[in-house]
Short mmCIF file of C-alpha atoms and ligand atoms in Angstrom, two decimals:
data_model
loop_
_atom_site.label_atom_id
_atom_site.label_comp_id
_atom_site.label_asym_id
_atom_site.label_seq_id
_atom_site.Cartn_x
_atom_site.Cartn_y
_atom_site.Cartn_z
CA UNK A 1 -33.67 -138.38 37.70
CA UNK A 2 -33.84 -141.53 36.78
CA UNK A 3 -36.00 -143.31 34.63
CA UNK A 4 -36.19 -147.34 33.21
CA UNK A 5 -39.33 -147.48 30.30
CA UNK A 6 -40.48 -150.76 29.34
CA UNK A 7 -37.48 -152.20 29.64
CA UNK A 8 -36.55 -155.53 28.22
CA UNK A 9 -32.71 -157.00 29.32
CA UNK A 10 -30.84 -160.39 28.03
CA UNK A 11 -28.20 -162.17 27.69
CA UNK A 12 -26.70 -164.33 25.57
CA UNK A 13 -25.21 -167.35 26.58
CA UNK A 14 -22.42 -169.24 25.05
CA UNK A 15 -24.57 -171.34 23.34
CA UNK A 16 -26.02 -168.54 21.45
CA UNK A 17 -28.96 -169.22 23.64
CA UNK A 18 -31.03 -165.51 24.96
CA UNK A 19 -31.61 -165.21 28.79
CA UNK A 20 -34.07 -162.92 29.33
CA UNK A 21 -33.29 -161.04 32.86
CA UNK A 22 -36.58 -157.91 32.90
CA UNK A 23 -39.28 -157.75 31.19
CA UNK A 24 -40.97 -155.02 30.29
CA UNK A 25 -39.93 -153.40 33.26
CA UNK A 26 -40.68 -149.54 34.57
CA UNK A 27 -39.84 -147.39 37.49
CA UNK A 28 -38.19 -144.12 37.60
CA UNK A 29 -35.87 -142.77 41.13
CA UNK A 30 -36.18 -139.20 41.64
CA UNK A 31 -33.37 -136.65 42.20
CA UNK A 32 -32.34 -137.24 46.12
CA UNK A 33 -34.24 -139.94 46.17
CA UNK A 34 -32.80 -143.68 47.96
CA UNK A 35 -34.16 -146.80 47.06
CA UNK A 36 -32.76 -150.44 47.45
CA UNK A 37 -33.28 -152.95 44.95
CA UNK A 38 -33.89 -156.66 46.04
CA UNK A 39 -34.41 -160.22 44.92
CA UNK A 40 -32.73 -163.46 44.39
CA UNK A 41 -29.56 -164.34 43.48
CA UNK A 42 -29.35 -163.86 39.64
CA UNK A 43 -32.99 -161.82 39.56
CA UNK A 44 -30.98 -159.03 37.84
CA UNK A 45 -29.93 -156.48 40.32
CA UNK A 46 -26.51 -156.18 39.16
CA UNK A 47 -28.08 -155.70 34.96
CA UNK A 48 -30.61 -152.83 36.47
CA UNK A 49 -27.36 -151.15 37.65
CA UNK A 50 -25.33 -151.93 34.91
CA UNK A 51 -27.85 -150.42 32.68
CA UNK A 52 -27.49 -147.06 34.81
CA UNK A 53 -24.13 -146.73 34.16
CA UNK A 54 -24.38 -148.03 30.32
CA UNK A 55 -22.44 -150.99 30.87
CA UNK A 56 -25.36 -153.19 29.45
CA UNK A 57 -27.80 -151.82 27.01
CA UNK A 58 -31.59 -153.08 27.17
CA UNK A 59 -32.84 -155.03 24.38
CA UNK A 60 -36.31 -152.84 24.20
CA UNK A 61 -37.27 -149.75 26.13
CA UNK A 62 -34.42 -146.83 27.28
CA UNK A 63 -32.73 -146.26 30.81
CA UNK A 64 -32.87 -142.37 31.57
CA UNK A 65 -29.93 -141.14 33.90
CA UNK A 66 -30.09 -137.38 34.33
CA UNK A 67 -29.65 -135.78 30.52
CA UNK A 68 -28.25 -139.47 29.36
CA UNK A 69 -30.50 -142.09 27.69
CA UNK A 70 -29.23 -145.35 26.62
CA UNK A 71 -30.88 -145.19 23.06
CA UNK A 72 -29.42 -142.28 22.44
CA UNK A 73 -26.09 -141.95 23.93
CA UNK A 74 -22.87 -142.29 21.76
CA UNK A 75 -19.56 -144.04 23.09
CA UNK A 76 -17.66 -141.07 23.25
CA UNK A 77 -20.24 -139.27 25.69
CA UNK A 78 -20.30 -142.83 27.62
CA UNK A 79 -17.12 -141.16 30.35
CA UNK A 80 -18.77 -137.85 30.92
CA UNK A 81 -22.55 -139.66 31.88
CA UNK A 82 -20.01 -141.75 34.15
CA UNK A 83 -18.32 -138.47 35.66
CA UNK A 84 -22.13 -137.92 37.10
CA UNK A 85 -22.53 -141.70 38.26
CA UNK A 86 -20.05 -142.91 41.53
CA UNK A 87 -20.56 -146.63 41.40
CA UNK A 88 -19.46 -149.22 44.62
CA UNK A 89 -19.27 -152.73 44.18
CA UNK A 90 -19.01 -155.61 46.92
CA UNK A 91 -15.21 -156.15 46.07
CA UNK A 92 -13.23 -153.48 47.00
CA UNK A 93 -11.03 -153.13 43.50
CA UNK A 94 -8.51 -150.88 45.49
CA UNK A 95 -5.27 -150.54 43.67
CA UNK A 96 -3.38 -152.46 45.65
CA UNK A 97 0.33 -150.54 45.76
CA UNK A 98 -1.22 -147.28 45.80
CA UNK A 99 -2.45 -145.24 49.08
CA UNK A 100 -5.77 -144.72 49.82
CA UNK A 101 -5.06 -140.87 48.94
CA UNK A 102 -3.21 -142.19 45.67
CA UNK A 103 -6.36 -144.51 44.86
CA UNK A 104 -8.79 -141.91 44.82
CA UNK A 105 -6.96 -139.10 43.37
CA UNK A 106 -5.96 -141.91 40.52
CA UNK A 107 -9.86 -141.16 39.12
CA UNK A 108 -9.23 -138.05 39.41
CA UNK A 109 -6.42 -137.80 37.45
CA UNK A 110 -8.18 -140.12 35.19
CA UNK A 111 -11.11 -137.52 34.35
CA UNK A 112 -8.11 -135.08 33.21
CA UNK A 113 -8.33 -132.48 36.31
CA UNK A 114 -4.89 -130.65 37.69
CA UNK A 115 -3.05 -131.64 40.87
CA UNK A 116 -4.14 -128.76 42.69
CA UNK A 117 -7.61 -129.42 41.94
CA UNK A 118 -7.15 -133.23 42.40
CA UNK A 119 -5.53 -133.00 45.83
CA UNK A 120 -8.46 -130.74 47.10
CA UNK A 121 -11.28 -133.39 45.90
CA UNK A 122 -9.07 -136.11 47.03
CA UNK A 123 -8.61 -134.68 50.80
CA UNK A 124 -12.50 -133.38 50.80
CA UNK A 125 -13.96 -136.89 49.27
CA UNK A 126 -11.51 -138.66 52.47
CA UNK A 127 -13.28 -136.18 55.18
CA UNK A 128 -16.38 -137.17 54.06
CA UNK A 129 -15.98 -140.61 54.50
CA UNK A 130 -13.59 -140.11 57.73
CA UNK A 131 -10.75 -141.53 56.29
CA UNK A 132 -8.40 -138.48 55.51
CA UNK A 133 -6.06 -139.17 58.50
CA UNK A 134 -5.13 -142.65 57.14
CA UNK A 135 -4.61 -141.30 53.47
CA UNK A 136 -1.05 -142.48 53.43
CA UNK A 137 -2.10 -145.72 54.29
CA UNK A 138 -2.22 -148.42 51.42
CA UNK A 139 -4.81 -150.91 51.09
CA UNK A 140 -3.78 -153.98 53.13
CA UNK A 141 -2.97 -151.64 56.08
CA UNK A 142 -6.66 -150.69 56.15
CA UNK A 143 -9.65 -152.79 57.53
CA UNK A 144 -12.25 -154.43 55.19
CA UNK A 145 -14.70 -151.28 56.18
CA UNK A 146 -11.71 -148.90 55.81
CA UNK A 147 -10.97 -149.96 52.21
CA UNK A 148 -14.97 -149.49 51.32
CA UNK A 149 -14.65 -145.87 52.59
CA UNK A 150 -12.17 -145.78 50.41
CA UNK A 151 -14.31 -146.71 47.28
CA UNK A 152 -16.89 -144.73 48.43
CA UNK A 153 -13.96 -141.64 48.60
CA UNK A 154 -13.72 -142.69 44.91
CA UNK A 155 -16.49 -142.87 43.55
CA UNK A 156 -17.82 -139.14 45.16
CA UNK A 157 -14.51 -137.61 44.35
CA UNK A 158 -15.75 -136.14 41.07
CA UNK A 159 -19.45 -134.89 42.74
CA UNK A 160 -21.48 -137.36 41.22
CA UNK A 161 -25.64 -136.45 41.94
CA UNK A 162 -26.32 -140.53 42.03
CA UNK A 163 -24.44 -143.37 43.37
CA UNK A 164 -24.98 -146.73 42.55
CA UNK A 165 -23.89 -148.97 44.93
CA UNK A 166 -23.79 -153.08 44.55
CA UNK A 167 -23.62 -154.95 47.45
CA UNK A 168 -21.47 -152.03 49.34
CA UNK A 169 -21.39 -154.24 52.39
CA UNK A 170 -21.45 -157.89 51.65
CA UNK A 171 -18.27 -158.70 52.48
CA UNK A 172 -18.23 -156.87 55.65
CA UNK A 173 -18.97 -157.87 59.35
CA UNK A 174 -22.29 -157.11 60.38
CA UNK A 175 -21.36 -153.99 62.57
CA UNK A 176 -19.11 -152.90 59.88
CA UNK A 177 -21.91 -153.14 57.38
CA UNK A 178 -24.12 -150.82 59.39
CA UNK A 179 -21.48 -148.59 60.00
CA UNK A 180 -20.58 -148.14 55.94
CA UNK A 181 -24.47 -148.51 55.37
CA UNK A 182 -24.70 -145.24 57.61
CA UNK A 183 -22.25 -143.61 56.09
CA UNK A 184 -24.01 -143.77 52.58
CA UNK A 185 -27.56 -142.84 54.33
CA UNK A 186 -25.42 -139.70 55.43
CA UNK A 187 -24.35 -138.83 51.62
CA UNK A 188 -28.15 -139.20 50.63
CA UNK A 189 -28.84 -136.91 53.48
CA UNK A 190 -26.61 -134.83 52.27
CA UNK A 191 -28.48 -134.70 49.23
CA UNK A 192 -26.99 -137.88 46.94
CA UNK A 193 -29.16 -139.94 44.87
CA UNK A 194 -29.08 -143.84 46.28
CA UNK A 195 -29.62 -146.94 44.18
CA UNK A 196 -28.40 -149.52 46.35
CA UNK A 197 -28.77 -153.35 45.69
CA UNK A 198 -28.31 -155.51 48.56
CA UNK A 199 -29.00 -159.36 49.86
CA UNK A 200 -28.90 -157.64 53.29
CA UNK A 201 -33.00 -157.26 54.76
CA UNK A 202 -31.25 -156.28 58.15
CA UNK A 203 -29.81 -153.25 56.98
CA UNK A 204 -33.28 -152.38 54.75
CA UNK A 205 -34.64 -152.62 58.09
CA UNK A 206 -31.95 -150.40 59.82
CA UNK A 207 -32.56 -148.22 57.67
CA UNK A 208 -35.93 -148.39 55.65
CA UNK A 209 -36.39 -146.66 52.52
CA UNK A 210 -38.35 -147.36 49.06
CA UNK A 211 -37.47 -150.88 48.48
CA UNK A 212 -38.20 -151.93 44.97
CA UNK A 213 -38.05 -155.96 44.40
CA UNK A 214 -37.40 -157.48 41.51
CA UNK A 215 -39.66 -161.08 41.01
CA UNK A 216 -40.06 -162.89 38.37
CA UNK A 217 -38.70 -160.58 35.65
CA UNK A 218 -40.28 -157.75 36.82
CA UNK A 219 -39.92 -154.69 39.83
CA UNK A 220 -42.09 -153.98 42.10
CA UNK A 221 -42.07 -151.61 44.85
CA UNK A 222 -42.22 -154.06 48.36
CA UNK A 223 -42.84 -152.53 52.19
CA UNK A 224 -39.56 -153.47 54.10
CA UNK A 225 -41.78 -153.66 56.89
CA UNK A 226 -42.53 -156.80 55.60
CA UNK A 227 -38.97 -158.41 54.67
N1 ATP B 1 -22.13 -161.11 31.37
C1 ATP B 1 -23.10 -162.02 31.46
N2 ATP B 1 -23.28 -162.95 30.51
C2 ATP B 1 -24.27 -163.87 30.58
N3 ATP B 1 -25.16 -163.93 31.59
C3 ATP B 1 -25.04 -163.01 32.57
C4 ATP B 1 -24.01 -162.03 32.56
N4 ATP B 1 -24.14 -161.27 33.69
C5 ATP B 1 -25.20 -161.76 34.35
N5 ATP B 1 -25.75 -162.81 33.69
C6 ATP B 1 -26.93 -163.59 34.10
O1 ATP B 1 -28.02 -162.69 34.21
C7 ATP B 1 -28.82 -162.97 35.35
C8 ATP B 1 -28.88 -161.74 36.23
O2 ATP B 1 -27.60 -161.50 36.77
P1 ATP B 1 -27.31 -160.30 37.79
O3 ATP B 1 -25.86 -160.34 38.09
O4 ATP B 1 -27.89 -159.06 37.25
O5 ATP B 1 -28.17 -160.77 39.05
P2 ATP B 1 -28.12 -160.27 40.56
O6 ATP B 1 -29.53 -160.15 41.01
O7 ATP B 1 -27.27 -159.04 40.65
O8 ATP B 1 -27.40 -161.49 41.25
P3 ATP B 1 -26.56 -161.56 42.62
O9 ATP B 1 -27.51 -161.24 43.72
O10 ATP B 1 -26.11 -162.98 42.65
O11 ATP B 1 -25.43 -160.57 42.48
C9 ATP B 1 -28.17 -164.18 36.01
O12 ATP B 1 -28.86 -165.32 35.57
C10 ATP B 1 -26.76 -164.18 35.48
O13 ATP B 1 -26.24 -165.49 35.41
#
């Protein structure tokens, strides 16, 4: 599971001068459960996920992810909480004169497995996301919603139990968006954990699940009905 208590998130800008993002905020997500996080441009969406992954640390309060919590967790155990945690951004971040078999099985590689073991992950994470028949195929030879099954390929490669995903679609066509928004409805069906942050109230409406807003420094938990 996953759980943010009383948390409190800044930053600190140039000027030495504290931006306070949350406040005091709590919620938890529950093993296999999906949920989208909304609000504004700069509300915070991208810090609540960040703070998943321990990229940014809350000021007060701890994040929770599975047995990691961010008070408690040391740098060195900072790779293995991220072996449990696939994370998608907006932009692609491909490696750009690798193959789509090559980019995946890179993180693989990366997490110290063999090349037996890699190849099977690698060829099981590109059936999953339909891609395996154009695993030769680099980057530029692969449409915008090809290179994002890509990522996703990537970031489930190593089994994670939660995926964080940050604007998976927002630089895709609207059909293509629904299509790679289906696709990662399909993983949590499958039994993955879904944070997913999104600008995009069509596709919360496509396909409604707990929506949790953030407004005014804090989250709460919205109807999409009413979006
Ligand atoms: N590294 C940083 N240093 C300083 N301020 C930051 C940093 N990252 C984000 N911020 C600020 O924190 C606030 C929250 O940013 P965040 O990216 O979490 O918002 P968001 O809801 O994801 O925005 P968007 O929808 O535009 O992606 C914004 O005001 C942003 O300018």
């Amino acid at each position: 599971m996953i759980h943010f208590r009383n948390i409190t998130a800044s930053y600190t800008a140039p000027n030495g001068e504290r931006r306070v993002v949350v406040e005091e905020v709590s919620f938890d997500i529950e093993r296999a459960e999906m949920a989208y996080l909304i609000g504004p441009t700069g509300s915070g969406k991208s810090t609540l996920l960040r703070m998943l992954y321990m990229d940014h640390f809350p000021d007060k309060g701890a994040t929770q992810v599975g047995d990691y919590r961010s008070d408690q967790i040391s740098d060195s155990e900072i790779p293995y909480l991220r072996r449990e945690v696939g994370v998608v951004f907006q932009d692609f971040q491909l490696l750009p004169d690798r193959s789509a078999f090559d980019n995946v099985a890179f993180a693989l590689y990366a997490t110290g497995k063999r090349k037996k073991e890699v190849r099977k992950r690698t060829i099981k994470a590109l059936t999953r996301v339909g891609l395996n028949h154009k695993r030769t195929q680099f980057p530029h030879e692969l449409s915008g919603g090809e290179q994002q099954r890509v990522v996703i390929a990537r970031a489930i490669a190593n089994d994670p139990w939660v995926l964080l995903a940050d604007e998976p679609t927002g630089n895709l066509d609207p059909a293509v968006a629904s299509d790679i928004q289906g696709l990662l409805v399909d993983l949590h069906h499958q039994g993955m954990t879904l944070l997913m942050a999104t600008h995009d109230y069509r596709l919360v409406k496509e396909y409604p699940a707990r929506t949790l807003a953030i407004m005014n420094r804090q989250v709460v938990e919205v109807d999409p009905d009413t979006l």
